[in-house]
Amino acid sequence: GVGKTAVVEGLAQRIADGDVPEGLEGRRVVALDLTAVVAGTRYRGDFEERLNNIVQEIRAHSDKLVVFIDELHTVVGA
C-alpha cells in the first residue's frame, strides 16, 4: 500500500509519547486482524458470532481505544 500501517504506528508512538490532542490521550491503538478472525470458522454464523463478540468488546471500551483494521477490503464482500 500507501503506508496506512506506518501512519497508525506513528499515531501509536505519539500517543505513547503524549504528543496528541486531548481526545486521544491515554488511548490504546489496537489492530484487528480480520484474517485471524475468519481463520477456523467453518460456517458463516461462526464468523458472525466472533465478529459480534469483538464489536461488543470494542463498544464497551470505545472511550479507550483506537481500532485499526488493516486489509479490510480483503474481507468485505467475501
N, CA, C and O atoms as a GROMACS GRO file, in nm:
protein
  312
    1GLY      N    1   0.050  -0.112   0.000
    1GLY     CA    2   0.000   0.000   0.000
    1GLY      C    3   0.060   0.134   0.000
    1GLY      O    4   0.164   0.161  -0.058
    2VAL      N    5  -0.013   0.217   0.069
    2VAL     CA    6   0.021   0.359   0.070
    2VAL      C    7   0.072   0.405   0.206
    2VAL      O    8   0.086   0.525   0.229
    3GLY      N    9   0.101   0.310   0.295
    3GLY     CA   10   0.160   0.347   0.423
    3GLY      C   11   0.063   0.362   0.538
    3GLY      O   12   0.094   0.428   0.638
    4LYS      N   13  -0.055   0.301   0.526
    4LYS     CA   14  -0.154   0.312   0.635
    4LYS      C   15  -0.101   0.258   0.766
    4LYS      O   16  -0.119   0.318   0.872
    5THR      N   17  -0.035   0.143   0.760
    5THR     CA   18   0.018   0.082   0.882
    5THR      C   19   0.123   0.172   0.945
    5THR      O   20   0.126   0.186   1.067
    6ALA      N   21   0.207   0.233   0.864
    6ALA     CA   22   0.309   0.325   0.917
    6ALA      C   23   0.244   0.445   0.984
    6ALA      O   24   0.293   0.492   1.087
    7VAL      N   25   0.136   0.494   0.928
    7VAL     CA   26   0.065   0.607   0.989
    7VAL      C   27   0.010   0.567   1.125
    7VAL      O   28   0.022   0.642   1.222
    8VAL      N   29  -0.050   0.449   1.133
    8VAL     CA   30  -0.106   0.402   1.260
    8VAL      C   31   0.004   0.378   1.362
    8VAL      O   32  -0.012   0.411   1.480
    9GLU      N   33   0.116   0.322   1.318
    9GLU     CA   34   0.229   0.302   1.410
    9GLU      C   35   0.281   0.436   1.461
    9GLU      O   36   0.316   0.448   1.579
   10GLY      N   37   0.286   0.536   1.374
   10GLY     CA   38   0.327   0.670   1.416
   10GLY      C   39   0.229   0.729   1.516
   10GLY      O   40   0.271   0.793   1.612
   11LEU      N   41   0.100   0.708   1.494
   11LEU     CA   42  -0.001   0.756   1.588
   11LEU      C   43   0.017   0.688   1.724
   11LEU      O   44   0.012   0.755   1.827
   12ALA      N   45   0.038   0.558   1.723
   12ALA     CA   46   0.058   0.485   1.849
   12ALA      C   47   0.179   0.540   1.924
   12ALA      O   48   0.174   0.554   2.047
   13GLN      N   49   0.286   0.571   1.852
   13GLN     CA   50   0.405   0.625   1.917
   13GLN      C   51   0.377   0.763   1.975
   13GLN      O   52   0.421   0.794   2.086
   14ARG      N   53   0.305   0.844   1.900
   14ARG     CA   54   0.271   0.978   1.951
   14ARG      C   55   0.182   0.970   2.074
   14ARG      O   56   0.197   1.050   2.166
   15ILE      N   57   0.088   0.876   2.076
   15ILE     CA   58   0.004   0.857   2.194
   15ILE      C   59   0.092   0.818   2.312
   15ILE      O   60   0.076   0.871   2.422
   16ALA      N   61   0.184   0.724   2.290
   16ALA     CA   62   0.274   0.680   2.397
   16ALA      C   63   0.360   0.795   2.448
   16ALA      O   64   0.391   0.802   2.567
   17ASP      N   65   0.399   0.884   2.358
   17ASP     CA   66   0.483   0.999   2.395
   17ASP      C   67   0.401   1.114   2.454
   17ASP      O   68   0.458   1.210   2.505
   18GLY      N   69   0.269   1.104   2.448
   18GLY     CA   70   0.183   1.211   2.498
   18GLY      C   71   0.175   1.330   2.404
   18GLY      O   72   0.139   1.440   2.446
   19ASP      N   73   0.208   1.308   2.277
   19ASP     CA   74   0.212   1.416   2.178
   19ASP      C   75   0.089   1.409   2.086
   19ASP      O   76   0.101   1.402   1.964
   20VAL      N   77  -0.030   1.413   2.148
   20VAL     CA   78  -0.155   1.405   2.074
   20VAL      C   79  -0.257   1.501   2.133
   20VAL      O   80  -0.242   1.546   2.246
   21PRO      N   81  -0.361   1.533   2.057
   21PRO     CA   82  -0.469   1.616   2.113
   21PRO      C   83  -0.535   1.545   2.232
   21PRO      O   84  -0.526   1.423   2.246
   22GLU      N   85  -0.599   1.624   2.314
   22GLU     CA   86  -0.660   1.573   2.437
   22GLU      C   87  -0.751   1.452   2.414
   22GLU      O   88  -0.753   1.360   2.496
   23GLY      N   89  -0.826   1.452   2.307
   23GLY     CA   90  -0.918   1.342   2.279
   23GLY      C   91  -0.852   1.208   2.256
   23GLY      O   92  -0.918   1.104   2.266
   24LEU      N   93  -0.723   1.208   2.226
   24LEU     CA   94  -0.651   1.082   2.203
   24LEU      C   95  -0.562   1.043   2.320
   24LEU      O   96  -0.505   0.933   2.321
   25GLU      N   97  -0.548   1.130   2.417
   25GLU     CA   98  -0.461   1.099   2.531
   25GLU      C   99  -0.510   0.975   2.604
   25GLU      O  100  -0.629   0.960   2.631
   26GLY      N  101  -0.417   0.887   2.636
   26GLY     CA  102  -0.448   0.768   2.714
   26GLY      C  103  -0.515   0.655   2.636
   26GLY      O  104  -0.548   0.552   2.695
   27ARG      N  105  -0.536   0.674   2.510
   27ARG     CA  106  -0.599   0.567   2.430
   27ARG      C  107  -0.497   0.462   2.390
   27ARG      O  108  -0.377   0.489   2.383
   28ARG      N  109  -0.546   0.343   2.363
   28ARG     CA  110  -0.463   0.234   2.312
   28ARG      C  111  -0.499   0.209   2.167
   28ARG      O  112  -0.616   0.207   2.131
   29VAL      N  113  -0.398   0.190   2.086
   29VAL     CA  114  -0.420   0.154   1.946
   29VAL      C  115  -0.418   0.002   1.939
   29VAL      O  116  -0.320  -0.061   1.979
   30VAL      N  117  -0.525  -0.055   1.887
   30VAL     CA  118  -0.532  -0.200   1.871
   30VAL      C  119  -0.558  -0.231   1.724
   30VAL      O  120  -0.637  -0.165   1.658
   31ALA      N  121  -0.489  -0.333   1.676
   31ALA     CA  122  -0.508  -0.376   1.538
   31ALA      C  123  -0.597  -0.499   1.537
   31ALA      O  124  -0.571  -0.596   1.608
   32LEU      N  125  -0.700  -0.495   1.458
   32LEU     CA  126  -0.790  -0.608   1.444
   32LEU      C  127  -0.752  -0.682   1.316
   32LEU      O  128  -0.765  -0.629   1.206
   33ASP      N  129  -0.706  -0.805   1.332
   33ASP     CA  130  -0.663  -0.888   1.220
   33ASP      C  131  -0.782  -0.972   1.174
   33ASP      O  132  -0.810  -1.077   1.231
   34LEU      N  133  -0.850  -0.926   1.072
   34LEU     CA  134  -0.971  -0.996   1.027
   34LEU      C  135  -0.941  -1.133   0.969
   34LEU      O  136  -1.026  -1.222   0.977
   35THR      N  137  -0.824  -1.153   0.912
   35THR     CA  138  -0.792  -1.286   0.860
   35THR      C  139  -0.783  -1.385   0.976
   35THR      O  140  -0.819  -1.502   0.960
   36ALA      N  141  -0.734  -1.340   1.092
   36ALA     CA  142  -0.730  -1.427   1.209
   36ALA      C  143  -0.870  -1.453   1.262
   36ALA      O  144  -0.900  -1.562   1.312
   37VAL      N  145  -0.957  -1.353   1.253
   37VAL     CA  146  -1.095  -1.370   1.297
   37VAL      C  147  -1.166  -1.473   1.209
   37VAL      O  148  -1.244  -1.554   1.259
   38VAL      N  149  -1.140  -1.469   1.081
   38VAL     CA  150  -1.202  -1.562   0.986
   38VAL      C  151  -1.144  -1.702   1.001
   38VAL      O  152  -1.215  -1.800   0.980
   39ALA      N  153  -1.017  -1.713   1.035
   39ALA     CA  154  -0.949  -1.842   1.042
   39ALA      C  155  -1.022  -1.938   1.136
   39ALA      O  156  -1.059  -1.903   1.248
   40GLY      N  157  -1.042  -2.058   1.087
   40GLY     CA  158  -1.103  -2.162   1.168
   40GLY      C  159  -1.254  -2.157   1.173
   40GLY      O  160  -1.316  -2.240   1.240
   41THR      N  161  -1.315  -2.063   1.104
   41THR     CA  162  -1.461  -2.058   1.102
   41THR      C  163  -1.509  -2.143   0.984
   41THR      O  164  -1.469  -2.122   0.870
   42ARG      N  165  -1.594  -2.238   1.014
   42ARG     CA  166  -1.645  -2.326   0.909
   42ARG      C  167  -1.773  -2.274   0.847
   42ARG      O  168  -1.800  -2.293   0.729
   43TYR      N  169  -1.851  -2.207   0.930
   43TYR     CA  170  -1.981  -2.162   0.883
   43TYR      C  171  -1.992  -2.012   0.899
   43TYR      O  172  -1.926  -1.952   0.984
   44ARG      N  173  -2.074  -1.953   0.818
   44ARG     CA  174  -2.094  -1.808   0.822
   44ARG      C  175  -2.130  -1.762   0.963
   44ARG      O  176  -2.081  -1.659   1.009
   45GLY      N  177  -2.213  -1.835   1.031
   45GLY     CA  178  -2.255  -1.800   1.167
   45GLY      C  179  -2.138  -1.794   1.264
   45GLY      O  180  -2.140  -1.713   1.357
   46ASP      N  181  -2.038  -1.879   1.244
   46ASP     CA  182  -1.920  -1.878   1.332
   46ASP      C  183  -1.847  -1.745   1.323
   46ASP      O  184  -1.812  -1.684   1.425
   47PHE      N  185  -1.824  -1.700   1.201
   47PHE     CA  186  -1.755  -1.572   1.180
   47PHE      C  187  -1.837  -1.458   1.237
   47PHE      O  188  -1.784  -1.370   1.305
   48GLU      N  189  -1.967  -1.459   1.209
   48GLU     CA  190  -2.053  -1.351   1.257
   48GLU      C  191  -2.055  -1.346   1.410
   48GLU      O  192  -2.055  -1.238   1.468
   49GLU      N  193  -2.058  -1.462   1.474
   49GLU     CA  194  -2.057  -1.466   1.620
   49GLU      C  195  -1.926  -1.408   1.675
   49GLU      O  196  -1.927  -1.328   1.768
   50ARG      N  197  -1.815  -1.451   1.617
   50ARG     CA  198  -1.685  -1.397   1.659
   50ARG      C  199  -1.679  -1.246   1.643
   50ARG      O  200  -1.640  -1.174   1.734
   51LEU      N  201  -1.718  -1.201   1.526
   51LEU     CA  202  -1.712  -1.058   1.497
   51LEU      C  203  -1.805  -0.980   1.589
   51LEU      O  204  -1.770  -0.871   1.634
   52ASN      N  205  -1.922  -1.033   1.616
   52ASN     CA  206  -2.015  -0.968   1.707
   52ASN      C  207  -1.955  -0.954   1.847
   52ASN      O  208  -1.969  -0.850   1.910
   53ASN      N  209  -1.889  -1.059   1.895
   53ASN     CA  210  -1.824  -1.052   2.026
   53ASN      C  211  -1.714  -0.946   2.028
   53ASN      O  212  -1.700  -0.874   2.127
   54ILE      N  213  -1.639  -0.937   1.920
   54ILE     CA  214  -1.532  -0.836   1.912
   54ILE      C  215  -1.592  -0.696   1.912
   54ILE      O  216  -1.544  -0.608   1.982
   55VAL      N  217  -1.697  -0.676   1.833
   55VAL     CA  218  -1.762  -0.545   1.826
   55VAL      C  219  -1.817  -0.505   1.963
   55VAL      O  220  -1.805  -0.390   2.003
   56GLN      N  221  -1.877  -0.599   2.034
   56GLN     CA  222  -1.928  -0.569   2.169
   56GLN      C  223  -1.815  -0.526   2.262
   56GLN      O  224  -1.830  -0.432   2.340
   57GLU      N  225  -1.702  -0.594   2.253
   57GLU     CA  226  -1.586  -0.560   2.336
   57GLU      C  227  -1.532  -0.421   2.300
   57GLU      O  228  -1.498  -0.343   2.389
   58ILE      N  229  -1.526  -0.392   2.172
   58ILE     CA  230  -1.480  -0.260   2.128
   58ILE      C  231  -1.575  -0.152   2.179
   58ILE      O  232  -1.531  -0.048   2.229
   59ARG      N  233  -1.704  -0.175   2.167
   59ARG     CA  234  -1.802  -0.077   2.215
   59ARG      C  235  -1.789  -0.054   2.365
   59ARG      O  236  -1.800   0.060   2.412
   60ALA      N  237  -1.764  -0.160   2.439
   60ALA     CA  238  -1.753  -0.149   2.585
   60ALA      C  239  -1.633  -0.064   2.626
   60ALA      O  240  -1.632  -0.006   2.735
   61HIS      N  241  -1.532  -0.057   2.539
   61HIS     CA  242  -1.409   0.016   2.572
   61HIS      C  243  -1.379   0.126   2.470
   61HIS      O  244  -1.264   0.167   2.456
   62SER      N  245  -1.481   0.172   2.400
   62SER     CA  246  -1.460   0.266   2.289
   62SER      C  247  -1.396   0.397   2.332
   62SER      O  248  -1.331   0.464   2.251
   63ASP      N  249  -1.412   0.434   2.457
   63ASP     CA  250  -1.353   0.559   2.504
   63ASP      C  251  -1.203   0.545   2.530
   63ASP      O  252  -1.137   0.644   2.561
   64LYS      N  253  -1.150   0.424   2.518
   64LYS     CA  254  -1.009   0.399   2.547
   64LYS      C  255  -0.932   0.346   2.427
   64LYS      O  256  -0.811   0.325   2.435
   65LEU      N  257  -1.000   0.324   2.315
   65LEU     CA  258  -0.937   0.256   2.203
   65LEU      C  259  -0.938   0.337   2.074
   65LEU      O  260  -1.025   0.420   2.049
   66VAL      N  261  -0.838   0.309   1.993
   66VAL     CA  262  -0.836   0.345   1.851
   66VAL      C  263  -0.819   0.212   1.781
   66VAL      O  264  -0.716   0.146   1.798
   67VAL      N  265  -0.917   0.170   1.702
   67VAL     CA  266  -0.914   0.039   1.638
   67VAL      C  267  -0.869   0.055   1.493
   67VAL      O  268  -0.925   0.133   1.416
   68PHE      N  269  -0.767  -0.021   1.457
   68PHE     CA  270  -0.712  -0.021   1.322
   68PHE      C  271  -0.744  -0.155   1.258
   68PHE      O  272  -0.705  -0.260   1.310
   69ILE      N  273  -0.814  -0.152   1.146
   69ILE     CA  274  -0.848  -0.275   1.074
   69ILE      C  275  -0.774  -0.272   0.941
   69ILE      O  276  -0.819  -0.210   0.845
   70ASP      N  277  -0.660  -0.339   0.938
   70ASP     CA  278  -0.579  -0.344   0.816
   70ASP      C  279  -0.638  -0.447   0.720
   70ASP      O  280  -0.697  -0.546   0.764
   71GLU      N  281  -0.623  -0.423   0.594
   71GLU     CA  282  -0.668  -0.515   0.490
   71GLU      C  283  -0.817  -0.544   0.497
   71GLU      O  284  -0.861  -0.653   0.463
   72LEU      N  285  -0.895  -0.446   0.540
   72LEU     CA  286  -1.040  -0.462   0.550
   72LEU      C  287  -1.101  -0.500   0.415
   72LEU      O  288  -1.196  -0.578   0.408
   73HIS      N  289  -1.047  -0.446   0.310
   73HIS     CA  290  -1.101  -0.471   0.176
   73HIS      C  291  -1.093  -0.618   0.136
   73HIS      O  292  -1.167  -0.662   0.048
   74THR      N  293  -1.003  -0.695   0.199
   74THR     CA  294  -0.990  -0.836   0.163
   74THR      C  295  -1.103  -0.921   0.221
   74THR      O  296  -1.127  -1.032   0.175
   75VAL      N  297  -1.172  -0.869   0.321
   75VAL     CA  298  -1.278  -0.945   0.386
   75VAL      C  299  -1.416  -0.894   0.347
   75VAL      O  300  -1.510  -0.972   0.332
   76VAL      N  301  -1.430  -0.763   0.331
   76VAL     CA  302  -1.559  -0.705   0.297
   76VAL      C  303  -1.602  -0.757   0.160
   76VAL      O  304  -1.527  -0.750   0.062
   77GLY      N  305  -1.721  -0.808   0.155
   77GLY     CA  306  -1.773  -0.862   0.031
   77GLY      C  307  -1.734  -1.006   0.006
   77GLY      O  308  -1.774  -1.064  -0.095
   78ALA      N  309  -1.656  -1.066   0.097
   78ALA     CA  310  -1.614  -1.205   0.078
   78ALA      C  311  -1.727  -1.300   0.114
   78ALA      O  312  -1.710  -1.421   0.104
   0.00000   0.00000   0.00000
